[in-house]
Coordinates of C-alpha atoms in Angstrom, one line a residue:
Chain A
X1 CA 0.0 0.0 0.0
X2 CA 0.9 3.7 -0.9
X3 CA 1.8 5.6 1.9
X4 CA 0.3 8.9 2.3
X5 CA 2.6 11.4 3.7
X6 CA 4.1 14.9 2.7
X7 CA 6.6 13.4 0.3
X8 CA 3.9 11.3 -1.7
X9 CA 2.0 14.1 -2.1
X10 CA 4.3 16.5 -3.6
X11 CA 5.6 13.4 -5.9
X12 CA 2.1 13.2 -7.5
X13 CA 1.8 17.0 -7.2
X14 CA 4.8 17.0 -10.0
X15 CA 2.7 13.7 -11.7
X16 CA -0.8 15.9 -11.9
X17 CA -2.0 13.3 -9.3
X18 CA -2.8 10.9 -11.8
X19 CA -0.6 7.8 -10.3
X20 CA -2.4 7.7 -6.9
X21 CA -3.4 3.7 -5.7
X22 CA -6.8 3.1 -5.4
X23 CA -7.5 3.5 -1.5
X24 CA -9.7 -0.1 -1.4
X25 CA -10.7 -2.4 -4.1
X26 CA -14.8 -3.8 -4.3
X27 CA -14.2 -7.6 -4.1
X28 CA -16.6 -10.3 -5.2
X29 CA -17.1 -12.8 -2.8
X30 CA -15.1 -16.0 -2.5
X31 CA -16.7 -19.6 -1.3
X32 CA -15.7 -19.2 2.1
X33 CA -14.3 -16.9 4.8
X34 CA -12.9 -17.4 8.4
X35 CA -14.9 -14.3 9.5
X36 CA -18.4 -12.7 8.1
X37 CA -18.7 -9.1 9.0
X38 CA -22.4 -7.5 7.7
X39 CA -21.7 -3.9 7.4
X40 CA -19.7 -1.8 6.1
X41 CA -20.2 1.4 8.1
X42 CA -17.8 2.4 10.7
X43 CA -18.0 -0.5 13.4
X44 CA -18.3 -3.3 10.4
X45 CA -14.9 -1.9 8.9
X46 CA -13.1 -1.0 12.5
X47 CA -14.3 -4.3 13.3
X48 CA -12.6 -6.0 10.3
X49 CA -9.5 -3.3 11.0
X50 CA -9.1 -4.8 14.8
X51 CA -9.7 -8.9 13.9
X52 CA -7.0 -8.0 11.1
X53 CA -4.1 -6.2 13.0
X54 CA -4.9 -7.3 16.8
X55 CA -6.1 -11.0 16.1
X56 CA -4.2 -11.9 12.8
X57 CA -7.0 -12.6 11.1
X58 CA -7.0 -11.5 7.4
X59 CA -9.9 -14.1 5.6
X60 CA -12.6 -11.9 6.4
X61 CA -15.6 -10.4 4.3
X62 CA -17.3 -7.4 4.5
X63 CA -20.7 -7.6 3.5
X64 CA -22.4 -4.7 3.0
X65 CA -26.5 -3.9 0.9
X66 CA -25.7 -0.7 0.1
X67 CA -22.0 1.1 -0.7
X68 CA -19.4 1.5 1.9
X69 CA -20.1 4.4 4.7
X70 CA -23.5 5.0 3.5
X71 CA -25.3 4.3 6.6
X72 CA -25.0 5.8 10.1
X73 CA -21.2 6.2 9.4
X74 CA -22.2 8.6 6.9
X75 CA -25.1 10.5 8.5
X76 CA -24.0 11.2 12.0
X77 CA -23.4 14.9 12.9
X78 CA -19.5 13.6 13.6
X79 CA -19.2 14.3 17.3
X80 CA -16.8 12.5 19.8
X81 CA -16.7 12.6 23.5
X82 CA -16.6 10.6 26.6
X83 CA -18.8 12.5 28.9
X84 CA -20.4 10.0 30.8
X85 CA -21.4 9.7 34.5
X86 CA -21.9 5.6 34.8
X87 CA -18.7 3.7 35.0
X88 CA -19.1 1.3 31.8
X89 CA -19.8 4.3 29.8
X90 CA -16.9 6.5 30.9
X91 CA -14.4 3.8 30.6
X92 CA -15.6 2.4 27.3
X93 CA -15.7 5.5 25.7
X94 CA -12.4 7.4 27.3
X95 CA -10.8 4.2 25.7
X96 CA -12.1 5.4 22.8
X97 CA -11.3 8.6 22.7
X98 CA -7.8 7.8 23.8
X99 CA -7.6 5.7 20.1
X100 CA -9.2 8.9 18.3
X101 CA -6.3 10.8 19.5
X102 CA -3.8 8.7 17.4
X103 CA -6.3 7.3 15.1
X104 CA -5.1 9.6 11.9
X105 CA -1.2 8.1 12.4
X106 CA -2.5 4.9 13.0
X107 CA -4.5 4.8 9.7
X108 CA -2.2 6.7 7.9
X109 CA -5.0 8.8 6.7
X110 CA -6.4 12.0 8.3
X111 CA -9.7 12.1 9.8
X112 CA -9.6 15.1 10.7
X113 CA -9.9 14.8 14.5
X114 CA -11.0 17.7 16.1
X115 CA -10.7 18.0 20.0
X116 CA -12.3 21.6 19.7
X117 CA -14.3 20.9 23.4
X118 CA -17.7 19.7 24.0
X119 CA -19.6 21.9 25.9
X120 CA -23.3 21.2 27.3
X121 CA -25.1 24.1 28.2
X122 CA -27.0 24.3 31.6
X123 CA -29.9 26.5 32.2
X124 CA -30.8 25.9 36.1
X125 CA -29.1 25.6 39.7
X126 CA -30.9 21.7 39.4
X127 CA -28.9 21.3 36.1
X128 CA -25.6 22.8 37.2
X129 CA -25.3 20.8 40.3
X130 CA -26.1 17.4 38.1
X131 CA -23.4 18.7 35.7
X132 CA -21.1 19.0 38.5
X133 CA -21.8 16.0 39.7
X134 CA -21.4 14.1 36.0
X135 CA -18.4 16.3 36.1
X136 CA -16.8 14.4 39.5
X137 CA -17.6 11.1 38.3
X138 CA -15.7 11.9 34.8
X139 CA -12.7 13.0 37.1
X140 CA -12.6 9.9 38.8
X141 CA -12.5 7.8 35.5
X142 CA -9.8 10.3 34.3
X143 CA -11.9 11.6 32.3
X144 CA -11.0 15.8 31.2
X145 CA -14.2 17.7 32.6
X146 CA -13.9 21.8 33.2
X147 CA -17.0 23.4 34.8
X148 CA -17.7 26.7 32.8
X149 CA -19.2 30.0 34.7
X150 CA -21.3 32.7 33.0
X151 CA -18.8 34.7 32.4
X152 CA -16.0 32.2 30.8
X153 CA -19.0 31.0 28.5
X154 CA -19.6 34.4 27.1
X155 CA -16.6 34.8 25.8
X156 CA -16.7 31.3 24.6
X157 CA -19.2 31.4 22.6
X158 CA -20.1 35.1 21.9
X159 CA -23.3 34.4 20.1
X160 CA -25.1 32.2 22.2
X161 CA -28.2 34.3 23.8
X162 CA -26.9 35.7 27.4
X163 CA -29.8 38.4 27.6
X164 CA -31.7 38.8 30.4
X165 CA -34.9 37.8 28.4
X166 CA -33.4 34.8 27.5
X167 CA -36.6 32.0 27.6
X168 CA -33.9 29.3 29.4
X169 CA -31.1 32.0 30.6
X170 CA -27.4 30.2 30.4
X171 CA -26.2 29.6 34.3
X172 CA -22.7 27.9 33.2
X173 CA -21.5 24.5 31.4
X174 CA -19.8 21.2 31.4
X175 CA -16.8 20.9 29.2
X176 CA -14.9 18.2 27.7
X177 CA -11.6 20.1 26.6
X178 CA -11.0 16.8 24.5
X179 CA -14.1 16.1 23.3
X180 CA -14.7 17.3 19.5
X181 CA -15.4 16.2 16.0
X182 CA -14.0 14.1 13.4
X183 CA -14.5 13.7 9.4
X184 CA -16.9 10.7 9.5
X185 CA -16.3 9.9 5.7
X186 CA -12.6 9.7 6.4
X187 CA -12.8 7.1 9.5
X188 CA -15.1 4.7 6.8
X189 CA -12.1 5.3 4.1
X190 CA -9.5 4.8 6.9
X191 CA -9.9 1.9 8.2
X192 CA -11.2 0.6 4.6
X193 CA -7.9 1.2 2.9
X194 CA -6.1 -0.3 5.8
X195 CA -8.3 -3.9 5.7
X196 CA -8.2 -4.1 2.1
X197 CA -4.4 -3.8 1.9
X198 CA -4.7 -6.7 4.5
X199 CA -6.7 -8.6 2.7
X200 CA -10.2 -8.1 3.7
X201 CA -12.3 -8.5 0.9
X202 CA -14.8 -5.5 1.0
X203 CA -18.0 -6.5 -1.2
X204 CA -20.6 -4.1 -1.6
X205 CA -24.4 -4.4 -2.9
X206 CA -24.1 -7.7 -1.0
X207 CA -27.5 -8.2 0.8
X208 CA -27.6 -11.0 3.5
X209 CA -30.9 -12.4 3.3
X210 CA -30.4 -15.4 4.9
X211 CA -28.2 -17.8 7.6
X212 CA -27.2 -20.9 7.7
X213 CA -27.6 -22.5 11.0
X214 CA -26.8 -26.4 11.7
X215 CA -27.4 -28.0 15.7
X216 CA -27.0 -24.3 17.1
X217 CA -23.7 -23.6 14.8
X218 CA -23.4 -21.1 12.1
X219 CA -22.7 -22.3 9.0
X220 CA -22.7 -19.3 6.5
X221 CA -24.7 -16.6 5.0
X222 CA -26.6 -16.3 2.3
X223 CA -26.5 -13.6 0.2
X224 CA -27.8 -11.6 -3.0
X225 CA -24.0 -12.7 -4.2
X226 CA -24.5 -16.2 -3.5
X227 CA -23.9 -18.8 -0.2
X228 CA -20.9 -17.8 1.9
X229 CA -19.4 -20.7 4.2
X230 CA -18.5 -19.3 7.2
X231 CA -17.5 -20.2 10.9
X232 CA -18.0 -16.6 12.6
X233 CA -20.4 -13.9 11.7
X234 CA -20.6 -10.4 13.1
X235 CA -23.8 -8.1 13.0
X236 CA -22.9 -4.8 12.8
X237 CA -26.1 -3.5 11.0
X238 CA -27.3 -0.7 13.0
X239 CA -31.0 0.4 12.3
X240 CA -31.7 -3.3 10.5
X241 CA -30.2 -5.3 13.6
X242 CA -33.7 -6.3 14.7
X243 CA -34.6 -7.7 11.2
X244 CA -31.5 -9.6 10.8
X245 CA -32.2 -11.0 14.0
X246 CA -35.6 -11.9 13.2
X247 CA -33.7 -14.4 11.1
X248 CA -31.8 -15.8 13.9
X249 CA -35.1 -16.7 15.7
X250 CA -33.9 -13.6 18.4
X251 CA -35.6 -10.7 19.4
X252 CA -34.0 -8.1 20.7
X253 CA -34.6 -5.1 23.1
X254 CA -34.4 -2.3 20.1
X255 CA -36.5 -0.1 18.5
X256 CA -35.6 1.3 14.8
X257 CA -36.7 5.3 14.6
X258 CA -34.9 7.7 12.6
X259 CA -33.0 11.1 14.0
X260 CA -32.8 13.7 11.2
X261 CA -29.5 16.1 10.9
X262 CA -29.5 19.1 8.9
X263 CA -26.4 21.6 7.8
X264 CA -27.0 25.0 7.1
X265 CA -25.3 27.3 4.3
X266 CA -21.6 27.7 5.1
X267 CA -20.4 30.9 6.9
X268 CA -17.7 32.0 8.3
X269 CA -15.8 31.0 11.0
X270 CA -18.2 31.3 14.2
X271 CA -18.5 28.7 16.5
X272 CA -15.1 27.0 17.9
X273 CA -16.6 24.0 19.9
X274 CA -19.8 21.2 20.1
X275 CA -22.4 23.3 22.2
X276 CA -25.5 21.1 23.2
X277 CA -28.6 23.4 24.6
X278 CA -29.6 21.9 28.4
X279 CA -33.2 23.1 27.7
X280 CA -34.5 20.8 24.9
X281 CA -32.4 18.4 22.6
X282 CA -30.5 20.1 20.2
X283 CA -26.4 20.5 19.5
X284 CA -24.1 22.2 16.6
X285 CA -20.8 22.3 15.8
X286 CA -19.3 24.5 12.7
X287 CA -17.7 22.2 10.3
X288 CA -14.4 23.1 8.5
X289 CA -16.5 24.1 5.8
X290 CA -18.1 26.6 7.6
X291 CA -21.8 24.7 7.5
X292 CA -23.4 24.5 10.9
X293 CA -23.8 21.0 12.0
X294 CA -27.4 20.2 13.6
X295 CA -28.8 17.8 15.3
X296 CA -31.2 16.9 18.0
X297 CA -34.9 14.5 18.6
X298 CA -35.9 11.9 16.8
X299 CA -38.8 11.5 14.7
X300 CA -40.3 9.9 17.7
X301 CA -42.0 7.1 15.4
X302 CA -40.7 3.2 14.8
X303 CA -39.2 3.9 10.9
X304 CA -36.9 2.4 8.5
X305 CA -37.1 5.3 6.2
X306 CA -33.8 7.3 5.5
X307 CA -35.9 10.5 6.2
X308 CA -38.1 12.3 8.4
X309 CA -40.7 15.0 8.6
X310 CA -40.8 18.8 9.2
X311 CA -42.1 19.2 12.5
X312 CA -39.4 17.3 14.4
X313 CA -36.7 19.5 12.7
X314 CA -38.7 22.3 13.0
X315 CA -38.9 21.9 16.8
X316 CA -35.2 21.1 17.1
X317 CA -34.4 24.1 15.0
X318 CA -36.4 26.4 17.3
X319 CA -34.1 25.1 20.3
X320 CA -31.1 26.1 17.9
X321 CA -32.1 29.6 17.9
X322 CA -33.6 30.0 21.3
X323 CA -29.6 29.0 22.0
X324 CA -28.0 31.1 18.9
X325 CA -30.7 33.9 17.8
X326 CA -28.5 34.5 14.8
X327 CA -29.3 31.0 13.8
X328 CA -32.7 32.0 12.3
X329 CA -30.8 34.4 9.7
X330 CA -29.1 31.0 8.0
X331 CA -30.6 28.4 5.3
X332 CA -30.6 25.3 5.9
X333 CA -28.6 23.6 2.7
X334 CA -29.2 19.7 3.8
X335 CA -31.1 17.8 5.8
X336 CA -31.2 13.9 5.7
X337 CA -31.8 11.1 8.2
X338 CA -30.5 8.0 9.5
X339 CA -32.1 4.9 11.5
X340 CA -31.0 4.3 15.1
X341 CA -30.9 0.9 17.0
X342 CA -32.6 2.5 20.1
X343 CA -32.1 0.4 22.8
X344 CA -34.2 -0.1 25.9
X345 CA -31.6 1.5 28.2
X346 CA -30.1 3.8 26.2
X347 CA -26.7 2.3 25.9
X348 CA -25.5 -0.4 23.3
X349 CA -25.3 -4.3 23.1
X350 CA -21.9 -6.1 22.4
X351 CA -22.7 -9.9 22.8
X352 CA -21.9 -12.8 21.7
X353 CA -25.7 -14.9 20.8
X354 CA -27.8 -18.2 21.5
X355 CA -26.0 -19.4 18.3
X356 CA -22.5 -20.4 18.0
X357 CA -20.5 -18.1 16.2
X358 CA -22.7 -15.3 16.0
X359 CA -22.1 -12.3 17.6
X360 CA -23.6 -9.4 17.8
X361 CA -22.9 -5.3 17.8
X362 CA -26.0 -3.1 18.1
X363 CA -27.9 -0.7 20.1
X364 CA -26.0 2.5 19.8
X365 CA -28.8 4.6 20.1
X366 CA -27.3 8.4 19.0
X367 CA -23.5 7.6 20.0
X368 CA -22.3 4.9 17.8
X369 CA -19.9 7.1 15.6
X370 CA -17.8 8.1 18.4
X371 CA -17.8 4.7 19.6
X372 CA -16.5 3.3 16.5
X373 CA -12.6 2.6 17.2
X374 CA -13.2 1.3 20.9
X375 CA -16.4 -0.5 19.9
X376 CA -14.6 -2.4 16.7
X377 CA -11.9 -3.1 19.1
X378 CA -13.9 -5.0 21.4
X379 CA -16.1 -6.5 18.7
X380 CA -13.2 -8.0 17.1
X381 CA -12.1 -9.5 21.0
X382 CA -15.3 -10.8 21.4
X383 CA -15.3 -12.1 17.6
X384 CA -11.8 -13.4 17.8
X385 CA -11.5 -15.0 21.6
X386 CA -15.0 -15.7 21.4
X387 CA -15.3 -14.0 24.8
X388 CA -16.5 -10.7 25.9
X389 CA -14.1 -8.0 26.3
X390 CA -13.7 -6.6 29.8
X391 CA -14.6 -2.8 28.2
X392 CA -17.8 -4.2 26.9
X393 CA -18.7 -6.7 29.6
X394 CA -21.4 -4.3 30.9
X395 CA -22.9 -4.2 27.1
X396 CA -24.3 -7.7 27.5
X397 CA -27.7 -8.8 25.8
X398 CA -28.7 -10.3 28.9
X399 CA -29.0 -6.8 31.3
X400 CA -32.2 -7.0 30.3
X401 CA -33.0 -10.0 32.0
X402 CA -30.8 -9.5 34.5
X403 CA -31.9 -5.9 35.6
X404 CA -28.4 -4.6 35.1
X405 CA -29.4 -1.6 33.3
X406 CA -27.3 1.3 32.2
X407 CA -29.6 3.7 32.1
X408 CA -27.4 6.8 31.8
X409 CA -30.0 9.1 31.1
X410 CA -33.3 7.0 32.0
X411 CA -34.7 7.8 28.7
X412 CA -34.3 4.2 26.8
X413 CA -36.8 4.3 23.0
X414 CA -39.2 7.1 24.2
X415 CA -36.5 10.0 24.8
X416 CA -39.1 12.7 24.2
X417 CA -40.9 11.4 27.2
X418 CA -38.0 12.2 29.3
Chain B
X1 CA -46.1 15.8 8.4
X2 CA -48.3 13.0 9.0
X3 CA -51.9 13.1 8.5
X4 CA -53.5 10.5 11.0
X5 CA -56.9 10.1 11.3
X6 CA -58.3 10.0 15.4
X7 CA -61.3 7.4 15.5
X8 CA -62.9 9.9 17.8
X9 CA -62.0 13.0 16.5
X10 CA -61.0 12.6 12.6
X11 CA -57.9 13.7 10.3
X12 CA -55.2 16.0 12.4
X13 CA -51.9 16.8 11.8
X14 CA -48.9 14.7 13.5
X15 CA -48.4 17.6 15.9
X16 CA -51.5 17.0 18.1
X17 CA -50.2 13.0 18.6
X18 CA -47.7 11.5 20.4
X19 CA -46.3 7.8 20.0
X20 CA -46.8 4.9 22.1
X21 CA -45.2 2.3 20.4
X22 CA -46.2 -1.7 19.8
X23 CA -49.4 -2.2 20.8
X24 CA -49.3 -5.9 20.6
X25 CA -47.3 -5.6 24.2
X26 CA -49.7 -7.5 26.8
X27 CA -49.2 -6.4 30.4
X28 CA -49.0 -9.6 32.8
X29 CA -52.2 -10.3 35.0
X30 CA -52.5 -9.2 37.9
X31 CA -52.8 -11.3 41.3
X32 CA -50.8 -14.6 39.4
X33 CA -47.1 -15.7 39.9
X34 CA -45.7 -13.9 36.6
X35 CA -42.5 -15.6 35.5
X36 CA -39.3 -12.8 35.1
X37 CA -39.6 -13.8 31.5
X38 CA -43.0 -12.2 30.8
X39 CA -42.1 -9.2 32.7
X40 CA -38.8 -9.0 30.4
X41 CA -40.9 -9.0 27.3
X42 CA -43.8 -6.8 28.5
X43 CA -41.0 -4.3 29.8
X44 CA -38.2 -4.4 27.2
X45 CA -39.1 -6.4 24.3
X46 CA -40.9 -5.0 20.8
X47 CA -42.0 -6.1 17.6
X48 CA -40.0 -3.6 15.2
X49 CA -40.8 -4.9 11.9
X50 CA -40.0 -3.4 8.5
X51 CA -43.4 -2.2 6.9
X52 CA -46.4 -3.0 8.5
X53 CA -46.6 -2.3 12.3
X54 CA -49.4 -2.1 15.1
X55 CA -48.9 0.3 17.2
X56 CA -50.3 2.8 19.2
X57 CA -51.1 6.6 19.3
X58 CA -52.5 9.2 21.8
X59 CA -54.1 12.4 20.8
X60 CA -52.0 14.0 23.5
X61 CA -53.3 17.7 22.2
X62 CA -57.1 16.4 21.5
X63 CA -59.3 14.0 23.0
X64 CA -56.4 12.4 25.1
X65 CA -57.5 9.6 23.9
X66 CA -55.2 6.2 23.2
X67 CA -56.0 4.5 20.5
X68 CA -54.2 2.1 17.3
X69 CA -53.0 2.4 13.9
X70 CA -51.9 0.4 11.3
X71 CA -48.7 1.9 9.4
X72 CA -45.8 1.3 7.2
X73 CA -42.3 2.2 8.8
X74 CA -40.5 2.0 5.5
X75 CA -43.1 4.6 3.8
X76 CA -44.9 6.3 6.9
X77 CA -48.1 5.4 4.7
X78 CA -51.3 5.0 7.7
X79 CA -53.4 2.3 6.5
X80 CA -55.8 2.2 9.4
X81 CA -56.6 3.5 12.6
X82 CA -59.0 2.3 15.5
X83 CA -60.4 2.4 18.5
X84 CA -58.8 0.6 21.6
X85 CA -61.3 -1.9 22.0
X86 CA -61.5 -2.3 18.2
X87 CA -59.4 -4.9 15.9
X88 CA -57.2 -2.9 12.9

């Protein structure tokens, strides 16, 4: 594989960039692989990435219906943070962001990773004292959290609405310093190029519509390409997991809804850091492109559909300019929308299953893109050891029978009732 | 915007509803031993098909009252809605 670095570039500078390597190759599928992954969105190919480089192993497919990154991976608003009160989440996701902060060398392609601060807005004495206390908790994980008064905000973020009249009046903020974005597109390409130089066959417009199961064992898939022999299959289908599922006789504790995103037109530079308003559900970030990033409820509906409906992004873009009044002056240039696995609890499911060899990677709710390095690192443990990962063991299937709960937020499917 | 039709009150736009989810979810009987299982399911578990779905709807901003529809979660398309003590 080509490297990409500073020298390569000016060498194909001087060549009119003609002689640059394909960054991943579409495979066709061969009889039979050591691993199945289905998806190729972020956790699918981090997945593959991991069971390559950590685990040695290189026979792997990467199934995916559609074209590489064009799921979740594609339509998240590209936020990363580790903000979490409950232990499981803190740790799992610091351990992520720890691998986002080398994730560009490690790839050898730049995705962009922004640590520009997350900072959630608070709009009570009630909320401030629960941020300080989310704030401890993240301290004693090791976790970077900075309380924010009045004052510091202001100057922060200039634009946000500090008049007296305000509706929901800013009392201060929680801040991740490390928290930030990251070029979503680039993470899917990353890790791609790095499997397919290892190996992994990445086959696209590849629907599974079938398994093949034999005295509790997995067999293979069966796909729109043709039967695929196979000893180990991972899900990593997020908004379809419960329909795959259905074909494994297993039903699981998820709703499928759909969260919409919008960008506006592109201005100039304005807003430096991820601001989330405390009063409603709604968060932006400015992208390098100078398009406000926007995002906030879901439709609120059970939907497969890769688009929602006015009056949810209507109400979230009325929290975006009860926070930034100046808002209202912009267009909105795109909006789109992507199905969530919204799990009972709130927080994700990384299991193995009933069937031998099948594991499963699910659940994620809003957060799965910033999970995507940590969560294909412990997918590829539990794929490859056949064991859960330590990080993960909290992100069993079986909480739900248990009681074990991580209910960070208490809001689980129905997160407008909250 | 969805258009969904309340048994008791006729066509209104989505903003007067609110969702309630699958409404083939049973609640256990009261007064009998109910195995953990069945409180699992009744608490956690959902159908979430793709296309048609059961489910159930309150008109929140209306008659307040609950009641079911018959929709597509792949087109949004409503193909029926009902009373409570009604079959779609």
């Amino acid at each position: 594989m080509q490297r990409y670095s500073i020298f390569s570039l000016i060498k194909n500078a001087f060549g009119g960039h003609k002689d640059w390597e394909v960054a991943w190759k579409d495979s066709e599928p061969k009889k039979e692989y050591d691993v199945v992954i289905i998806g190729a969105g972020g956790h699918g190919l981090a997945t593959a990435y991991y069971l390559a480089k950590e685990h040695k192993i290189t026979n792997i497919a990467v199934l995916e219906k559609g074209w590489l990154g064009g799921g979740n991976v594609g339509r998240n608003t590209t936020i990363l943070r580790s903000n979490y009160m409950f232990d499981p989440n803190g740790l799992f996701y610091e351990h992520g962001m720890k691998m986002w902060e080398n994730l560009s060398q490690e790839l050898n392609y730049n995705v962009m990773y922004s640590p520009r601060g997350i900072i959630n807005l608070a709009h009570s004495d009630a909320q401030l004292n629960v941020f300080y206390r989310r704030g401890n908790s993240m301290r004693l994980n090791g976790i970077d959290a900075v309380m924010l008064g009045r004052d510091e905000l202001k100057k922060m973020i200039p634009f946000a609405d500090f008049s007296e009249s305000a509706r929901f009046p800013i009392f201060g903020g929680l801040m991740q310093p490390r928290g930030g974005t990251a070029r979503h597109d680039a993470v899917a390409w990353g890790y791609a190029r790095q499997i397919n130089s290892m190996g992994v066959d990445i086959i696209q417009h590849c629907e599974v519509t079938g398994f093949d199961v034999q005295n509790g064992k997995i067999q293979g898939v069966q796909t729109s390409k043709g039967n695929i022999k196979t000893k180990k299959v991972g899900l990593c289908v997020a908004g379809n997991t419960s329909l795959l599922a259905e074909k494994l006789n297993m039903k699981l504790p998820i709703e499928s809804h759909v969260l919409q995103a919008c960008v506006s037109e592109p201005v100039k530079p304005f807003l430096d850091h991820v601001v989330t308003f405390g009063a409603g559900h709604f968060y932006c970030s400015q992208s390098d492109k100078g398009e406000m990033v926007m995002g906030g409820d879901l439709d609120g509906y059970n939907s497969y559909a890769q688009r929602g409906n006015l009056p949810t992004l209507q109400h979230v873009l009325t929290e975006g300019v009860a926070m930034f009044p100046n808002l209202s002056r912009l267009k909105i240039l795109r909006t789109w929308g992507g199905i969530m696995d919204m799990s009972m609890d709130g927080s994700p499911i990384i299991d193995k299953t009933h069937i031998d060899g099948v594991y499963l990677n699910c659940g994620w709710c809003y957060g799965g893109f910033k999970a995507t390095p940590v969560s294909g690192w412990t997918f590829a443990h539990t794929i490859a050891k056949d064991e859960v990962h330590e990080l993960s063991s909290k992100y069993r299937l079986n909480r739900f029978n248990t009681g074990h709960l991580i209910d960070e937020k208490g809001l689980g499917t129905k997160t407008w009732i909250g | 915007m969805l258009e969904i039709k309340c048994p008791h009150c006729g066509s209104r736009s989505q903003n007067e509803f609110s969702y309630g989810g699958d409404s083939s979810v049973k609640r256990p009987e009261l007064g009998k031993e109910v195995p953990d299982k069945d409180w699992d399911d009744f608490i956690y578990f959902r159908n979430n098909p793709r296309g048609k779905h059961s489910e159930l709807w309150h008109h929140v901003a209306g008659c307040r009252q609950w009641f079911k529809v018959l929709r597509d979660t792949s087109t949004h398309e409503i193909f029926k809605t009902a009373k409570l003590t009604e079959e779609l």
